[in-house]
Short mmCIF file of N, CA and C in Angstrom, two decimals:
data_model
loop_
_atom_site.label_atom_id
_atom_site.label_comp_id
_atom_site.label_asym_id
_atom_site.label_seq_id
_atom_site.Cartn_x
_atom_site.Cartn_y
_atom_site.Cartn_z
N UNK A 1 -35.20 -21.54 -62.00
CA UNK A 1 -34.52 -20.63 -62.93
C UNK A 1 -35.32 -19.33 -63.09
N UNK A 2 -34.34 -18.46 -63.06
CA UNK A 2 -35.30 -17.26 -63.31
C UNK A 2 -34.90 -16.69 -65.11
N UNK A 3 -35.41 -15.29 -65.51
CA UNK A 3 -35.37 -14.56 -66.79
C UNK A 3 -33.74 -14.56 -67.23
N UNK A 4 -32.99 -13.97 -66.31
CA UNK A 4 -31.28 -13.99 -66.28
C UNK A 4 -30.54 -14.96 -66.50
N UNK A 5 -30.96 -16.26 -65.47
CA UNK A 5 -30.63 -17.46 -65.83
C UNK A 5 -30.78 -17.93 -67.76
N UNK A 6 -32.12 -17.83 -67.92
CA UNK A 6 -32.40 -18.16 -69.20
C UNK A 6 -31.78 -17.16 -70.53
N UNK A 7 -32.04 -15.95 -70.00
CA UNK A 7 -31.06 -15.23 -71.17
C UNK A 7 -29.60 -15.82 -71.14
N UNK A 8 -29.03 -15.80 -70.17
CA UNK A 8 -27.25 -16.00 -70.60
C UNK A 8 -27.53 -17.74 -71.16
N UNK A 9 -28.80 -18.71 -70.86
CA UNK A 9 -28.58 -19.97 -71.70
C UNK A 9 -28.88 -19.28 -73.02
N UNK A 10 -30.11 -18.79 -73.21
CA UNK A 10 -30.26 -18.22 -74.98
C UNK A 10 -28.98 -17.70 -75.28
N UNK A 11 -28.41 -16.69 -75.03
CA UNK A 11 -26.96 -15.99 -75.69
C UNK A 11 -26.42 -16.81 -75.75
N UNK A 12 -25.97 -17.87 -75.05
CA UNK A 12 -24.94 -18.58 -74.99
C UNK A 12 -25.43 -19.74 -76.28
N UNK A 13 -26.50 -20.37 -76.39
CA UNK A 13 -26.78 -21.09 -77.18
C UNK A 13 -27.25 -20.70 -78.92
N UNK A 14 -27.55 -18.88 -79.11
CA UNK A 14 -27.97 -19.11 -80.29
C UNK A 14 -26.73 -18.71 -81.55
N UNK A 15 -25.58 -18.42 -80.80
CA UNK A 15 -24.45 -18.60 -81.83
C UNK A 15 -24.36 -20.27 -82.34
N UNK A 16 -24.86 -21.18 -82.16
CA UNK A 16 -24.65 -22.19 -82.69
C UNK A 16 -25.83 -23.50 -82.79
N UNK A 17 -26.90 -22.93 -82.09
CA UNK A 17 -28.31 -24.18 -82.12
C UNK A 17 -29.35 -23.01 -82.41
N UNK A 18 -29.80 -23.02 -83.48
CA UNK A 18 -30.96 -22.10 -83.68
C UNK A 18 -32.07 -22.72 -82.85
N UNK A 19 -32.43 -23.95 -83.62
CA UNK A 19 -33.52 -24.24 -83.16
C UNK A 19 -33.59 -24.42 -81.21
N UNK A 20 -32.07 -25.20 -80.67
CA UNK A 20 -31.67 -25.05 -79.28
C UNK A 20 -32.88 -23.65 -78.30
N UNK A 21 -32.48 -22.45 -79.27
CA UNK A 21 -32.62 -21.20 -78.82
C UNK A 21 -34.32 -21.04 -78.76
N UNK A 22 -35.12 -21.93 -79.23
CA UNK A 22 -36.56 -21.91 -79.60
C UNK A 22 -37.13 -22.99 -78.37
N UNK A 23 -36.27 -24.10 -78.31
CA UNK A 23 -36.71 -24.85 -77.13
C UNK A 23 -36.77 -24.40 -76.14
N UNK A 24 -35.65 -23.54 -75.64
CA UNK A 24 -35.39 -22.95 -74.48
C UNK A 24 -36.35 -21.79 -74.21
N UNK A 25 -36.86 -20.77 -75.07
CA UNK A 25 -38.09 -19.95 -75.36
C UNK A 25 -38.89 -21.12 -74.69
N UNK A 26 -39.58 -21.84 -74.84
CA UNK A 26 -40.56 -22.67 -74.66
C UNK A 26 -40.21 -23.04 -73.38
N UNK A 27 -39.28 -23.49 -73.15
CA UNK A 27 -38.82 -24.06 -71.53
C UNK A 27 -39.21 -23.28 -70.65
N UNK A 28 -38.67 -21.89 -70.99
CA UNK A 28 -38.57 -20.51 -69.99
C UNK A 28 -40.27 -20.40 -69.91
N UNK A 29 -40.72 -20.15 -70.47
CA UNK A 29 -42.40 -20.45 -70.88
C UNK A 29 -43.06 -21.49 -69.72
N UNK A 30 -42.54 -22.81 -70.07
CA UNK A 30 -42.90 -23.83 -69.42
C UNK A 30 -42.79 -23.28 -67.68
N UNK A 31 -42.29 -22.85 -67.58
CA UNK A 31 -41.58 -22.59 -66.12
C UNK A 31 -41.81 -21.48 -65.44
N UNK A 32 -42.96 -21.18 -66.51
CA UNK A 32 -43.50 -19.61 -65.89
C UNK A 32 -43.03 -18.34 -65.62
N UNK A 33 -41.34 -18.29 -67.09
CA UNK A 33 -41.11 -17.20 -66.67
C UNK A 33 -41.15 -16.31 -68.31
N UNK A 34 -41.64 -15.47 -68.13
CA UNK A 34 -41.42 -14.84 -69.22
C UNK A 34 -40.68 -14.11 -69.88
N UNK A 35 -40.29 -14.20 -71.11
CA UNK A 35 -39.25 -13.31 -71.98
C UNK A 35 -39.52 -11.80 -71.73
N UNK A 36 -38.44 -11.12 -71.50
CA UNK A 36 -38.48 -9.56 -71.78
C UNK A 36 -37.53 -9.26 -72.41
N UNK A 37 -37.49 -7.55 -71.94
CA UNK A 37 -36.49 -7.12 -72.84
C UNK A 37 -35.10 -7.56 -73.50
N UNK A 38 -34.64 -8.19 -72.23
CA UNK A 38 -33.43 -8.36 -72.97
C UNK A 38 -33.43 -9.90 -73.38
N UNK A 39 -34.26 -10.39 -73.09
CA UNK A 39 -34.60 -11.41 -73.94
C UNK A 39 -34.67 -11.39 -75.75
N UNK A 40 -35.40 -10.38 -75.71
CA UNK A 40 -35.51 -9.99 -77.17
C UNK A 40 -34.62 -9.03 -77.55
N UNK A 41 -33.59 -8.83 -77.25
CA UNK A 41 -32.45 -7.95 -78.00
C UNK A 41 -31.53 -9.21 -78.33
N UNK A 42 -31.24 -10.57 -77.05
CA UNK A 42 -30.41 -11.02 -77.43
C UNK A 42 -31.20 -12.23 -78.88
N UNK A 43 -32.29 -11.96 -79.15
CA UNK A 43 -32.74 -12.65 -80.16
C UNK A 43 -32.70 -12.12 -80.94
N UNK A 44 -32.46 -10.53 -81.60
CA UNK A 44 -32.75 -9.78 -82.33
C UNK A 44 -31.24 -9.27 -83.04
N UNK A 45 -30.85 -9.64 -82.06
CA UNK A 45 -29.05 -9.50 -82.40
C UNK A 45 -28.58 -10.30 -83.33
N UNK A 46 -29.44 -11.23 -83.35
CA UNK A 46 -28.63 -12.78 -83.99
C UNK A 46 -29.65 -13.24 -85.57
N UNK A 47 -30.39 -11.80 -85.74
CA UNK A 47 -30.93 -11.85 -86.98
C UNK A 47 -30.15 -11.38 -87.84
N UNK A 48 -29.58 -11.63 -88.78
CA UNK A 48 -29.13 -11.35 -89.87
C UNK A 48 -29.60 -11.61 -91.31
N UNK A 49 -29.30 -11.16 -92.26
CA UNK A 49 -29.57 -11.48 -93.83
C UNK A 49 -30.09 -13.03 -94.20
N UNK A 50 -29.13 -14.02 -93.33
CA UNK A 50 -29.40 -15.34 -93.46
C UNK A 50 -29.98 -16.12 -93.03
N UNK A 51 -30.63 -15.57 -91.62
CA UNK A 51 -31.75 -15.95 -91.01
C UNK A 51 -33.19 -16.42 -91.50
N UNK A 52 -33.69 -17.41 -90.77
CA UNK A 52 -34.96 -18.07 -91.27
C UNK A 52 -36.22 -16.80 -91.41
N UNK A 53 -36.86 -16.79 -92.03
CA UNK A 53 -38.34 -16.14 -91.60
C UNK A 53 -39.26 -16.55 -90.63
N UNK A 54 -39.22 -17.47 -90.32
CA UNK A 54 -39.83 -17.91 -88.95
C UNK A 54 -38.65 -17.63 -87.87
N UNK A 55 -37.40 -17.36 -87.69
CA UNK A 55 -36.88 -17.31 -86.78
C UNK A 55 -37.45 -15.47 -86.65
N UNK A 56 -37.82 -14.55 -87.39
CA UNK A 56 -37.94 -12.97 -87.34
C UNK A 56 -39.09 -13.17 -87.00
N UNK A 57 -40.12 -13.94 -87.50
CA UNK A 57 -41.57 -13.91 -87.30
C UNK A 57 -41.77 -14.11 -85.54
N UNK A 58 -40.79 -15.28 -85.04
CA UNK A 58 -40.74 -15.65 -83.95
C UNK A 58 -40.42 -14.46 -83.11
N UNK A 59 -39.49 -14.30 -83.28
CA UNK A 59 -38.68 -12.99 -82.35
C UNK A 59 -40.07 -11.41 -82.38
N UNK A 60 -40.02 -11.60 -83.86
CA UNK A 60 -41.45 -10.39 -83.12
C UNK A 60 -42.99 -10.55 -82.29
N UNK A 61 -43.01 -11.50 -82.53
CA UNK A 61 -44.31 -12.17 -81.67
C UNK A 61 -44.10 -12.07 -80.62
N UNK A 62 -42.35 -12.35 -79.81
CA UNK A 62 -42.17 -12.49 -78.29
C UNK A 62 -42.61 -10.74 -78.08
N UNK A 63 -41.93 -9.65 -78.78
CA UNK A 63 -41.77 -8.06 -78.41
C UNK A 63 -43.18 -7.86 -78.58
N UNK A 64 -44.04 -8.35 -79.91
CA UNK A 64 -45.12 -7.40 -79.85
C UNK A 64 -46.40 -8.61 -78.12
N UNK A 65 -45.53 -8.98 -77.51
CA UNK A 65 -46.49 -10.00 -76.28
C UNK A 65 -46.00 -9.26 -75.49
N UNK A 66 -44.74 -8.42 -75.29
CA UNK A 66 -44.35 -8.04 -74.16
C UNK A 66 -45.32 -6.48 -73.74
N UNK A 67 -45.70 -6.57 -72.38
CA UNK A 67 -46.16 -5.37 -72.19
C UNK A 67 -45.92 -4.24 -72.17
N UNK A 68 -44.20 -4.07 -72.03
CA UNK A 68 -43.90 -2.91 -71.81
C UNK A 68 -42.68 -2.52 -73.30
N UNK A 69 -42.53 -1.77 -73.62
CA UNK A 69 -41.07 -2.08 -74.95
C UNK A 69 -40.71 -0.37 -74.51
N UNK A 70 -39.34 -0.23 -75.30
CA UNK A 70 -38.87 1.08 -75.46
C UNK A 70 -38.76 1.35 -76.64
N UNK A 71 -38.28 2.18 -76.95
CA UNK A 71 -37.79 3.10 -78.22
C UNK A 71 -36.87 2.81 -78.31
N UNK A 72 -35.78 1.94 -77.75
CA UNK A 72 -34.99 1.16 -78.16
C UNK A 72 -35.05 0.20 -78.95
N UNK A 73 -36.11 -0.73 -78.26
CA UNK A 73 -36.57 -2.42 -78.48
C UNK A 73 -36.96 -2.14 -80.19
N UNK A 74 -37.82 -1.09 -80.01
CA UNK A 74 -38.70 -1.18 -81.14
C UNK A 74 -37.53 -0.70 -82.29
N UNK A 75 -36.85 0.08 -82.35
CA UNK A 75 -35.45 0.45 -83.52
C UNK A 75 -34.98 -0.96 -83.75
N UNK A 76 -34.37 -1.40 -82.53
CA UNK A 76 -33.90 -2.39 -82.86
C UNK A 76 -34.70 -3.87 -83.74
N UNK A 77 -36.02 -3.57 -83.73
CA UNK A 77 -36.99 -4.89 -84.02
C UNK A 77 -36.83 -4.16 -85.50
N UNK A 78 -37.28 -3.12 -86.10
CA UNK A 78 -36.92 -2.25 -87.25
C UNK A 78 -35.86 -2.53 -87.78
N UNK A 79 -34.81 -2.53 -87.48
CA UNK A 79 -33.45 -3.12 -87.97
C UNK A 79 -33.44 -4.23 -88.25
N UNK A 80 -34.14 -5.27 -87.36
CA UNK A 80 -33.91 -6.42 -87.54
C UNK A 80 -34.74 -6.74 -89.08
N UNK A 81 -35.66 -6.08 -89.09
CA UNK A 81 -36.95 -6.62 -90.38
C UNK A 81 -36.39 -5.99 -91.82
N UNK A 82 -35.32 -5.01 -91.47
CA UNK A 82 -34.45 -4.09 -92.63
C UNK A 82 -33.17 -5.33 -92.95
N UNK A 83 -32.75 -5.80 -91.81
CA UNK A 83 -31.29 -6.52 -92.80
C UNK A 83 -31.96 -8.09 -93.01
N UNK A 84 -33.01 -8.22 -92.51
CA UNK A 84 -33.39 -9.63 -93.20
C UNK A 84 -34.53 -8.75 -94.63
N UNK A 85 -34.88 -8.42 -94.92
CA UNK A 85 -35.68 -7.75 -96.02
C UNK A 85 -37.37 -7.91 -95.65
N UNK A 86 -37.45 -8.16 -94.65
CA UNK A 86 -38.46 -8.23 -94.26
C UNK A 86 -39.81 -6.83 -93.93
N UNK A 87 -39.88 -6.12 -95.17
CA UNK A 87 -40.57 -4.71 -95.43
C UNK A 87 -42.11 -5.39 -94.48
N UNK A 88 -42.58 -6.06 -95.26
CA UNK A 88 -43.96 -6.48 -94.82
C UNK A 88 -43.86 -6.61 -93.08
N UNK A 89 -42.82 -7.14 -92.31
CA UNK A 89 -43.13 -7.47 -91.05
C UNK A 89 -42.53 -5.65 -90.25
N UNK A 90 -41.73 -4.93 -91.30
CA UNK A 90 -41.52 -3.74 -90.84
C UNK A 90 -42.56 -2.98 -90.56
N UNK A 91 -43.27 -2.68 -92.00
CA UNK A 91 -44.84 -2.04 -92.32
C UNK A 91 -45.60 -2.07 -90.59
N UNK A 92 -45.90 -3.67 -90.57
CA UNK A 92 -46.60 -3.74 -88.83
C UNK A 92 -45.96 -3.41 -87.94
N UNK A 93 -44.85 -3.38 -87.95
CA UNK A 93 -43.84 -3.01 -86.22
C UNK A 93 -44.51 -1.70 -85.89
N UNK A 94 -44.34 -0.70 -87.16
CA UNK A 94 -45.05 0.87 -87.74
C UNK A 94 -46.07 1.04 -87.48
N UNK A 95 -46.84 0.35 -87.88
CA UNK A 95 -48.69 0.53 -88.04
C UNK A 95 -48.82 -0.09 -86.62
N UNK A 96 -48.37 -0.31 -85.78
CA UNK A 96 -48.82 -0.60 -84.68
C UNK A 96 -48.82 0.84 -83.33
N UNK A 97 -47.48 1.36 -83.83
CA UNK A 97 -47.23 2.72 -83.71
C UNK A 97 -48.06 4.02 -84.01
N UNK A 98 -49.59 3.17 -84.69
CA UNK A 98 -50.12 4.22 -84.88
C UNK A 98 -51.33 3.79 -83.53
N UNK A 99 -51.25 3.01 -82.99
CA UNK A 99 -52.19 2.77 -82.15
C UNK A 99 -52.20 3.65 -80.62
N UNK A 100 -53.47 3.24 -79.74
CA UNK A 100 -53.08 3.74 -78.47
C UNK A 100 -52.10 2.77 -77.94
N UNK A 101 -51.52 2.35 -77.97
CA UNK A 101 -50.26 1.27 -77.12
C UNK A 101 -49.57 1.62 -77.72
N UNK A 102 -49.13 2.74 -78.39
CA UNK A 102 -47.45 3.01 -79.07
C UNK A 102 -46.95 3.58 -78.13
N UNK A 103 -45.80 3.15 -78.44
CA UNK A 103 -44.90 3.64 -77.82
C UNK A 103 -44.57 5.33 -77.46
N UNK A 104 -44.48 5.69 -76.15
CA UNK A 104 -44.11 7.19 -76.17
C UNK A 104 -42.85 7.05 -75.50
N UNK A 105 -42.03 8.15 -76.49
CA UNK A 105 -40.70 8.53 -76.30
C UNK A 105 -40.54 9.23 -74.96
N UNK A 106 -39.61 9.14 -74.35
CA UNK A 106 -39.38 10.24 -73.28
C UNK A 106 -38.24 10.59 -72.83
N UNK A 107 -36.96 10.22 -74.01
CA UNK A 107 -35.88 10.46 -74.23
C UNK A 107 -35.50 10.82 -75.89
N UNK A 108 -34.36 11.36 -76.25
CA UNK A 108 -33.51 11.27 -77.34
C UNK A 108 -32.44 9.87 -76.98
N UNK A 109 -31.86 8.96 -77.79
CA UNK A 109 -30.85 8.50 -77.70
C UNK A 109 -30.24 8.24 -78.98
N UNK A 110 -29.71 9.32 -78.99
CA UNK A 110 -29.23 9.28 -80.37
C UNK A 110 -27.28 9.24 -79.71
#
């Protein structure tokens, strides 16, 4: 199995097995392949208001492991920490942004 394989199982599975969606993280893991980008959009999508705090805590741990992110990823990880109320895990997405590994823009996409 490769990254593709495993994203369309995550999408496909976290409308209805949260935890499903955490094994399979681990599987993909197991198998030596690692989460990227769109790995973490389709996890980030599926945060909402009602979502666990360990399921947001989770999902940012995979983005802030990944080596490479955009100015996409990172709005979108921002959003995600805004409709769950999660200020404190916002604060760091930010303050990480102040580092040498922030992110540089090299587009508008507005």
């Amino acid at each position: 199995p490769n990254c593709v394989t495993f994203n369309e199982l995550i999408g496909a599975t976290i409308r209805t097995n949260h935890d499903g969606v955490w094994a399979l993280v681990n599987e993909m893991r197991s198998c030596g392949v690692s989460p990227n980008q769109v790995t973490c959009s389709i996890l980030l999508k599926n945060i909402q208001p009602h979502s666990r705090s360990s399921d947001v805590e989770k999902t940012l741990a995979i983005i802030n492991a990944l080596e490479d992110i955009d100015e996409a990823l990172l709005s979108s990880a921002c959003e995600a920490c805004i409709r769950v109320g999660r200020f404190d895990l916002l604060s760091q997405q930010l303050e990480l942004q102040r580092g040498p590994d922030r992110i540089h823009i090299r587009s508008s996409h507005t």
